[in-house]
Amino acid sequence: MSFRHQPIIALIVALSVSQLTSAQSSVKEFRLGGSAQILNEECIRLTPETPYVSGSAWFQNPMDLEYPFELTVDLVLGENDELGADGIVFVFHPSMQTGYRGEGMGFAGLYPSLGIEFDTYQNYHLGDPAADHVAIMPHGQAHHARSMVGPIELPNLENGAKRPLTIAWNPGTQTLQVSLDGNTVATYQGDIINDIFGGNSKVYWGATAATGRKINYQDVCIRKLVYAMVD
């Protein structure tokens, strides 16, 4: 079965015991927290250009990690480079919550969890490199001493551009792959279900972001979602 690219309406694949079906969804099916608000039919603004705020957008149907998934969005990390912060994290967690703001990027403190962070501000005490970077992090821990992958330096992300991002999970090979602008930027191979979630394969996914003293507007625009939904 193949699926046509849909730039505005997200595509959700629901697996059941008897059949494979598909249904359409929109940004209105995301649960928003903190400063997050809907911009239009495809984009959610997680944070405005306001100091010390955090926002989250969680898709309200959980996914089953026993099956493959592919999430494709456009990532927008604002236009403030030197004066911008802090970044966006794509989070997998058993419930829909927002973690600590600022350097925590709305992810810190969420346990158990897996986060794919796009960090735009250098926090020296967290082991951040000088450049914008991506990392795969466990259990809401922001220090890179605990990174599963990275930090991996990236070109400047704070230029207002929409950056195509795809996160794909293959349970057969236990491989998580992260691609930005069509290039693979991070790969993790391991038993996420058991090692991260204690054997629980049913999780929610969402995006969190935060600002601190330095600020940026930070958006996620939904392009395509393909995964097994839990009844």
Coordinates of C-alpha atoms in Angstrom, one line a residue:
M1 CA 0.0 0.0 0.0
S2 CA 1.4 3.5 -0.8
F3 CA 0.4 6.9 0.4
R4 CA 0.4 10.2 -1.5
H5 CA 2.2 13.1 0.1
Q6 CA -0.3 15.5 1.7
P7 CA 1.3 18.8 2.6
I8 CA -1.5 20.2 4.8
I9 CA -3.6 17.3 6.2
A10 CA -1.8 14.8 8.2
L11 CA -2.2 11.1 7.3
I12 CA -2.8 8.6 10.1
V13 CA -2.6 4.9 9.6
A14 CA -4.7 2.8 12.1
L15 CA -3.9 -0.9 12.4
S16 CA -6.4 -3.3 13.8
V17 CA -6.5 -7.1 14.1
S18 CA -8.7 -7.5 11.0
Q19 CA -7.7 -4.7 8.6
L20 CA -5.6 -1.8 7.8
T21 CA -7.5 1.5 7.5
S22 CA -6.6 5.1 7.1
A23 CA -8.1 8.4 8.3
Q24 CA -7.3 12.1 8.1
S25 CA -6.5 14.3 10.9
S26 CA -5.7 18.0 11.6
V27 CA -3.8 20.2 14.0
K28 CA -7.1 20.5 15.9
E29 CA -6.5 16.9 17.1
F30 CA -3.4 17.9 19.1
R31 CA -3.7 18.7 22.8
L32 CA -2.0 22.0 23.4
G33 CA -0.3 23.0 26.6
G34 CA 1.4 26.1 27.9
S35 CA 2.0 28.8 25.3
A36 CA 1.2 26.7 22.3
Q37 CA -1.5 27.8 19.9
I38 CA -2.8 26.9 16.4
L39 CA -1.5 29.2 13.6
N40 CA -3.4 27.7 10.7
E41 CA -4.6 24.4 9.4
E42 CA -1.1 22.9 9.3
C43 CA 1.0 24.8 11.8
I44 CA 1.2 25.1 15.6
R45 CA 3.3 27.8 17.3
L46 CA 4.8 26.2 20.4
T47 CA 6.3 29.4 21.7
P48 CA 5.9 33.1 20.8
E49 CA 8.8 35.5 21.1
T50 CA 8.2 35.9 24.8
P51 CA 10.7 35.2 27.6
Y52 CA 10.4 32.2 30.0
V53 CA 7.5 30.3 28.4
S54 CA 7.1 26.7 27.3
G55 CA 4.5 25.0 25.1
S56 CA 3.6 21.6 23.9
A57 CA 1.5 19.9 21.3
W58 CA 0.5 16.3 21.8
F59 CA -1.3 14.1 19.3
Q60 CA -4.3 12.8 21.3
N61 CA -4.2 9.2 20.0
P62 CA -1.4 7.0 21.4
M63 CA 0.9 5.0 19.1
D64 CA 2.1 1.4 19.4
L65 CA 5.9 1.1 19.0
E66 CA 5.4 -2.6 18.1
Y67 CA 4.7 -1.2 14.6
P68 CA 6.7 1.1 12.4
F69 CA 6.0 4.8 12.3
E70 CA 7.1 7.8 10.2
L71 CA 6.4 11.4 11.3
T72 CA 7.2 14.2 8.8
V73 CA 6.9 17.8 9.8
D74 CA 8.3 21.2 9.0
L75 CA 10.4 22.6 11.8
V76 CA 10.6 26.4 12.3
L77 CA 13.0 27.7 15.0
G78 CA 12.6 31.4 14.7
E79 CA 14.8 34.2 13.3
N80 CA 16.8 35.3 16.3
D81 CA 20.3 33.7 16.0
E82 CA 22.6 35.2 18.6
L83 CA 19.7 36.3 20.8
G84 CA 17.5 33.2 20.2
A85 CA 16.7 30.2 22.4
D86 CA 16.0 27.5 23.3
G87 CA 14.8 24.8 20.8
I88 CA 12.2 22.1 20.1
V89 CA 12.1 18.5 21.3
F90 CA 10.1 15.7 19.8
V91 CA 9.0 13.5 22.7
F92 CA 7.6 10.0 23.2
H93 CA 6.0 9.6 26.6
P94 CA 3.2 7.6 28.2
S95 CA 1.2 10.7 28.9
M96 CA 0.7 14.2 27.5
Q97 CA 2.7 16.7 29.6
T98 CA 5.0 19.7 29.4
G99 CA 8.3 19.6 31.2
Y100 CA 10.6 22.4 32.4
R101 CA 11.0 25.6 30.4
G102 CA 14.2 27.4 29.4
E103 CA 17.1 25.0 28.8
G104 CA 14.7 22.1 29.5
M105 CA 12.8 22.9 26.3
G106 CA 9.6 21.6 27.7
F107 CA 11.1 18.1 27.8
A108 CA 13.2 18.1 31.0
G109 CA 11.7 16.1 33.9
L110 CA 9.5 13.8 31.7
Y111 CA 10.0 10.2 32.8
P112 CA 10.0 7.7 31.2
S113 CA 10.5 9.4 27.9
L114 CA 12.6 9.6 24.7
G115 CA 13.3 13.0 23.2
I116 CA 14.9 14.1 20.0
E117 CA 16.1 17.6 20.6
F118 CA 16.9 20.4 18.2
D119 CA 18.8 22.8 20.5
T120 CA 19.6 26.3 19.4
Y121 CA 21.3 27.7 22.5
Q122 CA 24.6 26.8 24.1
N123 CA 24.3 25.9 27.7
Y124 CA 27.9 25.2 28.7
H125 CA 26.9 23.3 31.9
L126 CA 24.8 20.8 29.9
G127 CA 27.7 19.9 27.5
D128 CA 26.2 21.8 24.5
P129 CA 28.4 22.6 21.6
A130 CA 28.6 26.1 20.3
A131 CA 26.6 25.3 17.1
D132 CA 22.9 24.4 16.9
H133 CA 22.7 20.7 17.4
V134 CA 20.5 17.5 17.5
A135 CA 20.6 14.8 20.1
I136 CA 18.6 11.8 21.2
M137 CA 18.0 12.0 25.0
P138 CA 16.4 9.6 27.6
H139 CA 14.0 10.4 30.4
G140 CA 13.8 14.1 30.3
Q141 CA 17.5 14.6 31.1
A142 CA 19.0 17.6 29.3
H143 CA 22.7 17.0 30.0
H144 CA 24.6 15.5 27.1
A145 CA 26.5 13.1 29.4
R146 CA 23.2 11.1 29.2
S147 CA 22.8 11.4 25.4
M148 CA 21.9 8.2 23.6
V149 CA 23.1 9.9 20.4
G150 CA 25.0 13.2 20.0
P151 CA 25.1 16.1 20.3
I152 CA 25.6 16.4 16.6
E153 CA 26.3 19.9 15.3
L154 CA 24.0 21.3 12.6
P155 CA 24.0 24.5 10.4
N156 CA 22.2 27.5 11.8
L157 CA 18.5 26.6 12.3
E158 CA 17.3 30.1 13.4
N159 CA 16.7 31.7 10.0
G160 CA 12.9 31.5 9.9
A161 CA 12.9 28.7 7.2
K162 CA 10.7 25.6 7.2
R163 CA 13.0 22.7 7.6
P164 CA 11.6 19.3 6.6
L165 CA 12.1 16.8 9.4
T166 CA 11.3 13.0 9.3
I167 CA 11.5 10.7 12.3
A168 CA 11.1 7.0 11.4
W169 CA 11.0 3.9 13.6
N170 CA 11.6 0.3 12.3
P171 CA 10.8 -2.2 15.1
G172 CA 12.1 -5.1 13.0
T173 CA 15.7 -3.6 13.1
Q174 CA 15.0 -1.5 16.3
T175 CA 16.3 1.5 14.4
L176 CA 15.2 5.1 15.0
Q177 CA 16.3 7.5 12.2
V178 CA 16.1 11.3 12.2
S179 CA 16.4 13.2 8.9
L180 CA 16.5 16.9 8.4
D181 CA 16.4 18.7 5.0
G182 CA 16.6 15.3 3.4
N183 CA 19.8 14.2 5.2
T184 CA 20.1 11.7 8.0
V185 CA 21.4 13.6 11.0
A186 CA 21.0 11.0 13.8
T187 CA 20.4 7.2 14.1
Y188 CA 19.8 5.1 17.2
Q189 CA 19.6 1.3 17.3
G190 CA 18.2 -0.3 20.5
D191 CA 15.2 -1.8 22.3
I192 CA 13.3 1.4 23.0
I193 CA 10.2 -0.5 24.2
N194 CA 12.0 -2.3 27.0
D195 CA 15.1 -0.1 27.7
I196 CA 13.2 3.2 27.8
F197 CA 9.5 2.4 28.5
G198 CA 9.9 -0.7 30.6
G199 CA 8.1 -3.0 28.2
N200 CA 5.2 -0.6 27.5
S201 CA 4.8 -0.1 23.7
K202 CA 1.9 2.3 23.9
V203 CA 3.1 6.0 24.0
Y204 CA 2.0 9.4 23.0
W205 CA 4.1 11.6 20.7
G206 CA 4.4 15.4 20.8
A207 CA 6.6 18.4 20.3
T208 CA 7.7 20.7 23.2
A209 CA 9.6 24.0 23.2
A210 CA 10.7 26.7 25.5
T211 CA 12.3 30.1 25.8
G212 CA 14.4 31.6 28.6
R213 CA 16.0 35.0 28.9
K214 CA 16.6 34.7 25.1
I215 CA 13.6 34.1 22.8
N216 CA 12.3 32.8 19.5
Y217 CA 9.0 31.9 18.0
Q218 CA 9.1 28.1 17.4
D219 CA 6.7 26.3 15.2
V220 CA 5.8 22.7 14.0
C221 CA 3.9 22.3 10.7
I222 CA 2.3 18.8 10.2
R223 CA 3.0 17.2 6.8
K224 CA 2.5 13.4 7.2
L225 CA 2.0 11.0 10.1
V226 CA 2.0 7.3 9.5
Y227 CA 1.7 4.9 12.4
A228 CA -0.3 2.3 14.3
M229 CA -2.9 4.0 16.6
V230 CA -4.0 2.3 19.8
D231 CA -7.8 1.7 20.2

